[in-house]
Coordinates of C-alpha atoms and ligand atoms in Angstrom, one line a residue:
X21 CA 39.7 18.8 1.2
X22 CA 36.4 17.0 2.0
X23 CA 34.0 16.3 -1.0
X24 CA 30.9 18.8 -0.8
X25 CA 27.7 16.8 0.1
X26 CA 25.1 16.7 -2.9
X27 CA 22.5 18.0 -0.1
X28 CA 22.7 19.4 3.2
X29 CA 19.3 19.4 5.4
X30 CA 19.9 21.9 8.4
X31 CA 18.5 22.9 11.7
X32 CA 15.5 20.2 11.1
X33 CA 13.9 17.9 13.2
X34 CA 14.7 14.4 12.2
X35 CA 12.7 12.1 13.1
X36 CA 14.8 9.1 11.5
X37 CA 12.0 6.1 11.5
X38 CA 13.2 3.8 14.8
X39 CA 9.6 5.4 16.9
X40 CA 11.9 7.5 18.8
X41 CA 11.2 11.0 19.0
X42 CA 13.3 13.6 16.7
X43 CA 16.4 15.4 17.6
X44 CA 17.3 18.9 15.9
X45 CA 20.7 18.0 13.7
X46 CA 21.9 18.3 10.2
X47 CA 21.7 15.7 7.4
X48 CA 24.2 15.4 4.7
X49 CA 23.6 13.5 1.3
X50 CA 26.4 12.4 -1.5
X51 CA 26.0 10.3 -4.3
X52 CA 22.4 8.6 -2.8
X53 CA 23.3 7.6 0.4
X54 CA 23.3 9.3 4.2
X55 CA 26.4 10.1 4.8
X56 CA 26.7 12.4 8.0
X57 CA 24.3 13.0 10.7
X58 CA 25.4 15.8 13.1
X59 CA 26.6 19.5 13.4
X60 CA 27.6 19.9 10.0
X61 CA 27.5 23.6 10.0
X62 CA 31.1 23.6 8.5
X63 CA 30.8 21.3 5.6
X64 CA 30.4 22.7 2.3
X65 CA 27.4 21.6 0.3
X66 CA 26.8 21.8 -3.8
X67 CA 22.8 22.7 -2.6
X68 CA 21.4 23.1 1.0
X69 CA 18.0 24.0 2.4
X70 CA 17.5 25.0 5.8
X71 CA 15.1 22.9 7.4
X72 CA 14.5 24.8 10.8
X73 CA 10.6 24.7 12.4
X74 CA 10.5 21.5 8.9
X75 CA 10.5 18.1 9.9
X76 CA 12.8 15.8 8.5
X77 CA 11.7 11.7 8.2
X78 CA 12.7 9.1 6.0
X79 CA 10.2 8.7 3.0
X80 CA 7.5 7.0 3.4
X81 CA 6.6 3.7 2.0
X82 CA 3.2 3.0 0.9
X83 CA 2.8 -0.7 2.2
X84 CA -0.3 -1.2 0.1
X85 CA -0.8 -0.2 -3.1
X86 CA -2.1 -1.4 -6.6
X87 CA 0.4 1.2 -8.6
X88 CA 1.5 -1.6 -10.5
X89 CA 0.8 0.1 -14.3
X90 CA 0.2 3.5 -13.2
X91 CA 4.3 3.7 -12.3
X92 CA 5.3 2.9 -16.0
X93 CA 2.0 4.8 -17.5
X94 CA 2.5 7.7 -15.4
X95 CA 6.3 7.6 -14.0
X96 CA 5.6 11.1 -11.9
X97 CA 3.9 9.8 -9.5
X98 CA 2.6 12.7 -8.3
X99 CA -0.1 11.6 -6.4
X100 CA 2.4 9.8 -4.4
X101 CA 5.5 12.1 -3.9
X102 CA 3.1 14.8 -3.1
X103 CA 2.4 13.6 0.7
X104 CA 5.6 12.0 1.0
X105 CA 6.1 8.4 -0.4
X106 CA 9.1 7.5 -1.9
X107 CA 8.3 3.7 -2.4
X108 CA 5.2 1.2 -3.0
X109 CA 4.6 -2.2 -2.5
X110 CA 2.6 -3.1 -5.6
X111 CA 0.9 -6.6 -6.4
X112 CA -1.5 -6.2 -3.5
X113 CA -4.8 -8.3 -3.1
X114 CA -4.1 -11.2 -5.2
X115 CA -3.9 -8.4 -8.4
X116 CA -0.4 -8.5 -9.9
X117 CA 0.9 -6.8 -13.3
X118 CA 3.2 -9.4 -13.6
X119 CA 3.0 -12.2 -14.7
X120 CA 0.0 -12.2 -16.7
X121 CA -0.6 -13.4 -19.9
X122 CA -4.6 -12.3 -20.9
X123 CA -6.6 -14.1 -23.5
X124 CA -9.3 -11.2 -23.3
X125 CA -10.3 -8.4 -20.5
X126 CA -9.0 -8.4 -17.4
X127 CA -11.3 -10.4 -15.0
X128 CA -12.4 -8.7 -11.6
X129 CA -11.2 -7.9 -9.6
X130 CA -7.7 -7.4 -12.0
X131 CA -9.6 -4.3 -13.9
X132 CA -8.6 -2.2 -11.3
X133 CA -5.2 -2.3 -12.8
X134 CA -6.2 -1.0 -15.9
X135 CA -7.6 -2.5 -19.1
X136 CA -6.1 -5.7 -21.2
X137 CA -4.0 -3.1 -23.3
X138 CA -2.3 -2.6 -18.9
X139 CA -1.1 -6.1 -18.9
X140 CA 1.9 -6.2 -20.8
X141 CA 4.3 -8.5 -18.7
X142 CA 3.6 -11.9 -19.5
X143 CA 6.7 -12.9 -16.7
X144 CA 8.2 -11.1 -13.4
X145 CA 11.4 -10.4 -15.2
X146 CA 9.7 -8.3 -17.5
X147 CA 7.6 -6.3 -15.3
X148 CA 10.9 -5.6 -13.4
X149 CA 12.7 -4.4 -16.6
X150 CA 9.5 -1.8 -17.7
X151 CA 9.2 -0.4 -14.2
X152 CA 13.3 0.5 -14.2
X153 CA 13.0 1.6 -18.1
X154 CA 9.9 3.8 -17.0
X155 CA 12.3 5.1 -13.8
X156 CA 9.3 6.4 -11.7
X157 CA 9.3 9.2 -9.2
X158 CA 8.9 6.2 -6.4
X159 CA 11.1 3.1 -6.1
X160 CA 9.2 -0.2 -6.0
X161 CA 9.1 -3.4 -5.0
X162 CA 6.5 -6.2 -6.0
X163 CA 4.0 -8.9 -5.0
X164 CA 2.6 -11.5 -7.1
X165 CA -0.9 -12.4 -6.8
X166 CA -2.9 -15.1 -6.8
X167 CA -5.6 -14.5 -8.5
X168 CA -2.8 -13.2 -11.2
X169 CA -1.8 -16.4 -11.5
X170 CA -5.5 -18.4 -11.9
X171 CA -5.9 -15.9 -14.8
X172 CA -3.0 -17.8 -16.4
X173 CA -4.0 -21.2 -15.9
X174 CA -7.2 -22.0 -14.9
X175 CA -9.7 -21.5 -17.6
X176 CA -12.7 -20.9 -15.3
X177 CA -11.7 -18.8 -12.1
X178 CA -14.8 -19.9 -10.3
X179 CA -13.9 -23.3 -9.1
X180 CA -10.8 -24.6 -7.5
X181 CA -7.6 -25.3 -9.4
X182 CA -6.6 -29.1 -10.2
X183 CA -3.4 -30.5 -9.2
X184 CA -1.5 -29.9 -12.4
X185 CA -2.7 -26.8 -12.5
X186 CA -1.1 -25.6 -9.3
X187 CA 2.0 -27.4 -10.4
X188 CA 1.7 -24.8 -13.8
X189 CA 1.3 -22.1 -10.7
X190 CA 4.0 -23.0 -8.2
X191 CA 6.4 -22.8 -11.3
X192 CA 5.8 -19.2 -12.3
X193 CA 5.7 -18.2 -9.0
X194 CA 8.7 -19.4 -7.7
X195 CA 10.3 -18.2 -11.0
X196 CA 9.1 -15.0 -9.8
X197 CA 10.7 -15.0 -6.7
X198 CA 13.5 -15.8 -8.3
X199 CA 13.7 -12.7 -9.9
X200 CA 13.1 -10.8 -7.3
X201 CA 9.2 -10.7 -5.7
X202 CA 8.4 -10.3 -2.4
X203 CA 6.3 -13.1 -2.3
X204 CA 2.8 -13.8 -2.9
X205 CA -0.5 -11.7 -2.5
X206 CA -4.1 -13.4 -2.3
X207 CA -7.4 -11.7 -2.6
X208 CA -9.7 -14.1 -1.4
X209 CA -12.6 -12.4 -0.4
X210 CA -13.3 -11.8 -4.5
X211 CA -15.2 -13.8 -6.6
X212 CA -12.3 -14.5 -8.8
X213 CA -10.7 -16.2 -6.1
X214 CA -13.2 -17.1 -3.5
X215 CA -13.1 -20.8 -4.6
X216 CA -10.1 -21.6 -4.5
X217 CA -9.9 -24.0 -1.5
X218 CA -7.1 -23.4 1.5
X219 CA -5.0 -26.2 0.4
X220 CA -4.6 -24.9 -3.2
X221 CA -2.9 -21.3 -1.4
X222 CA -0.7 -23.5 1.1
X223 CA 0.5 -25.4 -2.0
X224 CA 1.3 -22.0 -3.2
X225 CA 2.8 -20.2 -0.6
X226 CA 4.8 -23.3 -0.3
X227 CA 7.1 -21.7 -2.6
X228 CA 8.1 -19.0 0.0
X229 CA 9.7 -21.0 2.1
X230 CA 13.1 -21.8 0.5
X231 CA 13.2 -18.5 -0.3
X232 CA 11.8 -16.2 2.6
X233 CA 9.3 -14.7 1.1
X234 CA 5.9 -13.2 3.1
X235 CA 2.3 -13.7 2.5
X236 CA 0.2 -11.0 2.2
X237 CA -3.7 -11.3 2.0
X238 CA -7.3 -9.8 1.2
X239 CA -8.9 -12.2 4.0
X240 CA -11.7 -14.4 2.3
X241 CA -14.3 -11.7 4.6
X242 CA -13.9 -8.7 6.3
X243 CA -17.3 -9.2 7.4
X244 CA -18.8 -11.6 10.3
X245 CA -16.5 -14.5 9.9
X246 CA -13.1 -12.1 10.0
X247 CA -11.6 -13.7 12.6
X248 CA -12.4 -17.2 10.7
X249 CA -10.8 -15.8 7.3
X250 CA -7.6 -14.5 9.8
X251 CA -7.3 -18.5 11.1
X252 CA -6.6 -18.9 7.6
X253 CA -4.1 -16.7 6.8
X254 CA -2.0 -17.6 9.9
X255 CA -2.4 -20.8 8.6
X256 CA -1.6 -20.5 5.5
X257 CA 1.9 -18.5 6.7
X258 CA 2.6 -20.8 9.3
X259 CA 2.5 -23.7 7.0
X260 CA 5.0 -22.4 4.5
X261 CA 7.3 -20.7 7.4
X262 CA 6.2 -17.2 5.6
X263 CA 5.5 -13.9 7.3
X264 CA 1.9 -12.6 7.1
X265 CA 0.7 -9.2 6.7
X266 CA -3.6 -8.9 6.8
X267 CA -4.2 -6.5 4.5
X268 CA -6.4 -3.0 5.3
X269 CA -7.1 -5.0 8.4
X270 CA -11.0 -3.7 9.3
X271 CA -14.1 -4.9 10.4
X272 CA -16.3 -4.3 7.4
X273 CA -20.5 -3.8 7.7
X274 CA -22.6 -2.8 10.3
X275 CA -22.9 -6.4 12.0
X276 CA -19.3 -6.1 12.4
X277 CA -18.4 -2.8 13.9
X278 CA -16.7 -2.8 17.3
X279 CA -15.1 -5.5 16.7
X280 CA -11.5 -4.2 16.2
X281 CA -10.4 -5.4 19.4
X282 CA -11.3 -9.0 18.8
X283 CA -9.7 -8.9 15.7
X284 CA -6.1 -6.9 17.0
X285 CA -6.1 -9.5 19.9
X286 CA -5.8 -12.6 17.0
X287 CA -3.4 -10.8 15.6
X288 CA -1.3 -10.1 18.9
X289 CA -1.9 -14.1 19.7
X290 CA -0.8 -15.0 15.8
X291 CA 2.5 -12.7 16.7
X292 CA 3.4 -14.9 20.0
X293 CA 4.2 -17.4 17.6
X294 CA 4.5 -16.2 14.1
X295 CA 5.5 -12.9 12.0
X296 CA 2.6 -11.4 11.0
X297 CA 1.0 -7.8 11.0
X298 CA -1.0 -5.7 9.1
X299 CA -1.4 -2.9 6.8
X300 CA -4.5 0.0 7.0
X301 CA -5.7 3.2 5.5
X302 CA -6.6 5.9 8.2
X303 CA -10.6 6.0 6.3
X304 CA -13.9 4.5 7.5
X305 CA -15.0 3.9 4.1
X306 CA -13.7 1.6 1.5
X307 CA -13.1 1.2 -2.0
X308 CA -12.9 -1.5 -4.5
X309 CA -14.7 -2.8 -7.5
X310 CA -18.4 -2.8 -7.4
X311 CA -19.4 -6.0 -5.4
X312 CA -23.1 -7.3 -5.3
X313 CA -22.4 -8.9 -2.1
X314 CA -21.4 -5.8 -0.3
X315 CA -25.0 -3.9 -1.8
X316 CA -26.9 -4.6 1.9
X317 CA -28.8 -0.7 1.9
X318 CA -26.8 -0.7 5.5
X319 CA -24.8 2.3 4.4
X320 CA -24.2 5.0 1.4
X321 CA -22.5 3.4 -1.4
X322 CA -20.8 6.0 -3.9
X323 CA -20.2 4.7 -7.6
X324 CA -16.7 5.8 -9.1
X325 CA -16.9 4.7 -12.2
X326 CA -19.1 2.3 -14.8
X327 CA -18.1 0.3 -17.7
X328 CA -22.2 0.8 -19.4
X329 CA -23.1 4.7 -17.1
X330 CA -19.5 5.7 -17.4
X331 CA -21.6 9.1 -16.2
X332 CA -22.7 7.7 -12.7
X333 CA -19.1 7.7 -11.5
X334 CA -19.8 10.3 -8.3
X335 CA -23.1 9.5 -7.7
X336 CA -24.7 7.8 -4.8
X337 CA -26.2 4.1 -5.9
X338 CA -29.1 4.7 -3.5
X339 CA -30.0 8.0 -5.5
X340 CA -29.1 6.3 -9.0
X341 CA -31.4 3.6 -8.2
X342 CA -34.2 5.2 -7.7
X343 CA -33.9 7.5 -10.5
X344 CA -34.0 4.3 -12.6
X345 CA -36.8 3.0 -10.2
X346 CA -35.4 -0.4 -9.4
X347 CA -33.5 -1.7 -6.0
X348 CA -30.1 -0.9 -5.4
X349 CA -29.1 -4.3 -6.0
X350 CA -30.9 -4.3 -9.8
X351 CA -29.3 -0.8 -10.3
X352 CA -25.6 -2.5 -8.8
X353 CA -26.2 -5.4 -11.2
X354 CA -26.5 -2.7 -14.6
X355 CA -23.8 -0.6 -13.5
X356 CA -21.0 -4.0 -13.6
X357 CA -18.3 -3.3 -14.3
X358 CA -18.3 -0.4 -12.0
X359 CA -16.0 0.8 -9.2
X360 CA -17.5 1.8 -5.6
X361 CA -17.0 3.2 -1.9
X362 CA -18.6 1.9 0.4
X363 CA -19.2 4.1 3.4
X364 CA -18.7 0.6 5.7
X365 CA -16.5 1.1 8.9
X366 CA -17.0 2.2 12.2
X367 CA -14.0 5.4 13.1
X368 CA -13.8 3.3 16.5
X369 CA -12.4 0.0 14.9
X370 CA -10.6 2.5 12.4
X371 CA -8.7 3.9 15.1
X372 CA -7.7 1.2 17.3
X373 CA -6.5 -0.6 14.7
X374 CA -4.6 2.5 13.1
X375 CA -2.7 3.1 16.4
X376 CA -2.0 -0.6 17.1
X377 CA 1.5 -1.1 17.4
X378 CA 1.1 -4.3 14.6
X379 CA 0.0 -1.9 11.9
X380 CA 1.4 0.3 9.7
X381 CA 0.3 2.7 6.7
X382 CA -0.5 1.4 3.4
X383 CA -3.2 3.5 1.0
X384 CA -4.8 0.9 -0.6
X385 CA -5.4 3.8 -3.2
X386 CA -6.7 3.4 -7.0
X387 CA -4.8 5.6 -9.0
X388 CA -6.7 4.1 -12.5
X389 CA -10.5 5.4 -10.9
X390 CA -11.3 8.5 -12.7
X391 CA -13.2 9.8 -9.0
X392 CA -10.6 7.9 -6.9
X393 CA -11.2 7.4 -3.4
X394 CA -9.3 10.1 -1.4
X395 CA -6.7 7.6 0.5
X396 CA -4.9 7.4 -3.1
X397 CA -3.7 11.5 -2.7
X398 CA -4.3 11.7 1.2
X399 CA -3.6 8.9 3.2
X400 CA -0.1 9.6 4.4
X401 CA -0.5 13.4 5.5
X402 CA -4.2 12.3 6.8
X403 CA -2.3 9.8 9.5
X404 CA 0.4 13.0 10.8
X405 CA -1.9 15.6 10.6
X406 CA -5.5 14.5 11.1
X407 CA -4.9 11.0 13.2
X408 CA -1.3 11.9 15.4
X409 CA -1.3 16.3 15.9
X410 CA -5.2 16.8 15.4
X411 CA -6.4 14.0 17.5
X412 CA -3.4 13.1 19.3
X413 CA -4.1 9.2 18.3
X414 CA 0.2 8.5 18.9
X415 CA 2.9 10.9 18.6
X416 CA 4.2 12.0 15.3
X417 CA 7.0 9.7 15.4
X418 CA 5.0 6.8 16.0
X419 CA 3.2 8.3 13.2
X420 CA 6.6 8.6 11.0
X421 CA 7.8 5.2 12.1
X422 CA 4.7 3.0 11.0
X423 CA 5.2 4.3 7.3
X424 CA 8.7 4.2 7.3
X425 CA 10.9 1.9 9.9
X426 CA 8.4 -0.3 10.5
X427 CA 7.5 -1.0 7.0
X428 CA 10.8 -1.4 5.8
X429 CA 11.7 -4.4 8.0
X430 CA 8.5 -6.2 7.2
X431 CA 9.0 -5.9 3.2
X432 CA 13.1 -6.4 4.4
X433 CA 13.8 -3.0 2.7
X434 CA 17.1 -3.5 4.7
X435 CA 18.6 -0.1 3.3
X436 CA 15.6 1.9 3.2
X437 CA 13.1 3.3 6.0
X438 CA 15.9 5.1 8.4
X439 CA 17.7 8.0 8.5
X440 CA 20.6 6.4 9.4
X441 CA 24.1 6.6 8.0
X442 CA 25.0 4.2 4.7
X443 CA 21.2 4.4 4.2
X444 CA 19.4 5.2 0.8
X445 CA 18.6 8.8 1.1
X446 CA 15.0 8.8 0.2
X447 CA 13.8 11.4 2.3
X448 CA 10.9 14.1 3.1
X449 CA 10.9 17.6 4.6
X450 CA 7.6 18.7 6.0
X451 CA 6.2 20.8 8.3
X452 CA 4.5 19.5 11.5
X453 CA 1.9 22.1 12.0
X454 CA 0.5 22.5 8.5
X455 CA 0.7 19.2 7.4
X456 CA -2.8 18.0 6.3
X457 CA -4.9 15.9 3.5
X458 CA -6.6 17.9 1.1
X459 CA -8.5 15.6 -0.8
X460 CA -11.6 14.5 -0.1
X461 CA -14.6 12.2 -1.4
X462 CA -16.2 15.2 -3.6
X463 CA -12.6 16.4 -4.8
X464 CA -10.2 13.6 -4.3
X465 CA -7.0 14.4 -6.5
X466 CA -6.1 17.3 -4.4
X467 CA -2.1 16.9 -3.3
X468 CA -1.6 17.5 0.2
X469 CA -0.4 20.5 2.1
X470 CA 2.9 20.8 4.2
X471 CA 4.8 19.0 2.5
X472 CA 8.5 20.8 1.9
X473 CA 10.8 18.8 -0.1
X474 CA 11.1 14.9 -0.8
X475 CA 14.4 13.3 -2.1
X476 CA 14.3 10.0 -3.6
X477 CA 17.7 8.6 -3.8
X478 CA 19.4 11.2 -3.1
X479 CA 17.7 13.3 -5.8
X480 CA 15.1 16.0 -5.2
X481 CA 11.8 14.7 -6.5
X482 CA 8.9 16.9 -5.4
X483 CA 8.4 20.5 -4.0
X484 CA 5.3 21.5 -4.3
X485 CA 4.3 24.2 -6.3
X486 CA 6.9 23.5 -9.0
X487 CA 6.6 21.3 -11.9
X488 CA 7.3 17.8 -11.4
X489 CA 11.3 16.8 -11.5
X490 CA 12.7 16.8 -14.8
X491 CA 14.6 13.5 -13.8
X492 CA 12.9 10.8 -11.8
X493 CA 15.7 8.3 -9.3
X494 CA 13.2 5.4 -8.0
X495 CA 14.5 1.9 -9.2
X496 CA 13.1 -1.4 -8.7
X497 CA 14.0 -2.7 -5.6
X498 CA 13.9 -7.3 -5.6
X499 CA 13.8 -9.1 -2.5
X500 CA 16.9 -8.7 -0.4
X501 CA 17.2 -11.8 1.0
X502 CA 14.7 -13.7 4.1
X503 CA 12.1 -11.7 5.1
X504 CA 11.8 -14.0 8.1
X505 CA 15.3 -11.9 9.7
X506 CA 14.2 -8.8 8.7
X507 CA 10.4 -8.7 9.7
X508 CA 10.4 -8.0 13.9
X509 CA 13.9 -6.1 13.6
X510 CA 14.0 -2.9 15.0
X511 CA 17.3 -1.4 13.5
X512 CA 19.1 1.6 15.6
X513 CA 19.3 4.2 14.2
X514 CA 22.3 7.2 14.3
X515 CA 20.8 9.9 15.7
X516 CA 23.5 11.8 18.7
X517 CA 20.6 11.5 21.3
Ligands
LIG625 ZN1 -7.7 -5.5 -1.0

């Protein structure tokens, strides 16, 4: 007598994560894992749902996010299960949880994180013990950053970091590797890190090498010199034999727009030689701390939140500025500490370099910004229903495969990313015709619509409508070996095609 599945998912078309399209068949689940893929209309199941006119896809992983505290503050996740992730890649843009060790507040742009009271993992290990204590709704797997690590040693993060320092540096990140990171994360382009020379992140990312682990950067700009600042990160990868992924690859300001194409054909020349790609959110506008720089009057600037006007969070800085009477740069300059989006892309470049075959999803959300942009709740069901069935930009399981398959080889989530038998059943039911983002810049913590059902490890975690899960299944998830092997690998998967 054959043991019941724990779920049985029938009638649905599965789109399992490889970019091929879906075929209608049945999925069974037992203890976490895929365990049958076919006509299993005479198994017995403990709990079915019938998935017919549903898509079913593996969950989504969220290649760029900075959930690094919210996941032990606020385990639910909800922002996340809601349009279908089951996993983030934390420790983004040079900003890390772990390790830090704080003398005071948390310097730029780090603050996005939370404040010092956020920044309680003075090592990797520990950071890894608090997020499986905290067992969030979503599995993760971690970063460090660099600018993380200037915090702990350099006592002035404006200049360049001496030799002994990036001895103190290489030490706690390779320690960090060693208990499980992905690798290493820089965020150039911000002030906090802006000085530090190329030779001091090769000396770095040197440390990635004997292990396998990838590179993952904030170019120095995303404005006119882009293609300079990408140089530098092939560089940087090629140097230490790591795997580069650009982060929210874009071509940011006005003198920069139509320019995706010059920048995706770098990154196709990098590939000829190298592993590398690139993460983006499907938005024209950005979102990050309040940065003078950035203040040009080219295009609307929004303010999300302010240390001193904590009541200016919403407003436009154009309309704040001249309520006080002053330029917009004076008015940026009061507001500091402040949070921002910055209306600054072009859809064009947006596009191109969302359907480019290098790419894949990542949100780039801020789930600590009380008026959050609205990639943080949207930016998953925004790529399958706005971008792939509204505009047609690739089909759905192009779509499905650059937040799932794809993603999963880069990070070398080997188990992950499929629906394929043996792997980890995180998984998401949703429906192809009503699938849509709901949140917006005026109200952005609005879950999406069309999602069904989503499964993390074999455990139901979301449906919408119902309170969150009383239990929450995601688990940290360390480096599973050389991302090098895993990064180009396009896995089969099991569908009967
Ligand atoms: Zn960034």
């Amino acid at each position: 007598m054959a043991v019941p599945f724990d779920w049985l998912i029938s009638g649905a078309l599965v789109i399992d994560g490889t970019d091929r399209p879906g075929v209608h068949t049945d999925v069974g689940v037992r203890a976490g894992r895929i365990e049958a893929i076919g006509d299993l209309s005479g198994a017995s199941a403990t709990r079915r749902l019938e998935g017919t006119g549903r898509v079913l896809a593996p969950g989504f992983i969220d290649a760029h996010t900075h959930d690094d505290t919210v996941v032990i503050r606020a385990p639910d996740m909800i922002a996340k299960v809601s349009q279908g992730v089951t996993t983030v890649i934390v420790g983004n843009c040079g900003i890390s949880a772990s390790p830090v060790r704080l003398t005071g507040a948390p310097p730029d742009p780090m603050n996005l994180l939370g404040d010092a009271s956020a920044f309680a993992y003075p090592d990797f290990a520990s950071y890894r013990r608090a997020v499986d204590q905290a067992r969030p709704a979503v599995n993760v797997a971690a970063l460090v950053g660099h600018t993380a690590l200037r915090s702990n040693h350099l006592s002035d993060l404006y200049r360049s970091a001496s030799a002994e320092e990036i001895t103190a540096m290489r030490a706690e990140l390779r320690q960090s590797l060693a208990d499980g990171a992905l690798g290493l994360s820089t965020g150039l382009a911000y002030a906090t890190a802006f000085a530090a020379e190329t030779d001091e992140v090769k000396a770095l990312a040197a440390e990635l090498e004997a292990v396998g682990g990838l590179y993952a950067t904030h170019l120095r700009s995303e404005f006119e010199p882009v293609l300079e600042a990408m140089d530098e990160a092939f560089d940087i990868g090629r140097s230490a034999r790591a795997p580069v992924i650009i982060s929210h690859l874009k071509c940011a300001g006005a003198g920069n727009w139509g320019r995706a194409g010059q920048l995706l054909a770098a990154l196709e020349q990098a590939a000829h030689g190298h592993p590398v790609g690139c993460d983006c959110y499907p938005y024209s506008a950005s979102s990050s701390t309040l940065d003078l720089k950035q203040v040009t009057g080219e295009y609307r600037i929004t303010i999300t939140w302010s240390t001193p006007h904590p009541h200016m969070g919403g407003r436009d800085l154009a309309d704040i500025a001249s309520e006080w009477g002053i330029s917009q740069q004076e008015a940026a300059r009061r507001l500091q500490p402040a949070g921002a989006i910055y209306y600054g892309m072009d859809e064009n470049d947006v596009q191109r370099i969302l359907a480019h075959p290098l790419s894949m999803v990542g949100s780039d959300g801020l789930p600590e910004d009380p008026h959050p942009h609205p990639r943080l709740w949207g930016a998953f069901a925004r790529v399958l229903g706005h971008y792939s069935r509204d505009l047609a930009l690739f089909p759905l399981h192009t779509a499905v495969h650059k937040m799932t398959g794809l993603t999963a080889a880069r990070f070398g989530l080997v188990d992950r990313g499929r629906i394929a038998l043996g792997q980890a059943a995180d998984l998401v039911l949703f429906d192809p015709r009503r699938i849509h983002d709901v949140a917006t810049f005026l109200d952005p913590c609005r879950p999406a619509e069309g999602i069904d059902a989503v499964w993390v490890n074999g455990a139901l975690a979301y449906r919408p409508a119902q309170p969150p899960a009383s239990s929450r299944h995601g688990r940290f998830l360390p480096r599973a070996g050389d991302l090098r092997t895993t990064f180009n690998s396009q896995p089969n998967g099991d569908l009967p095609l």
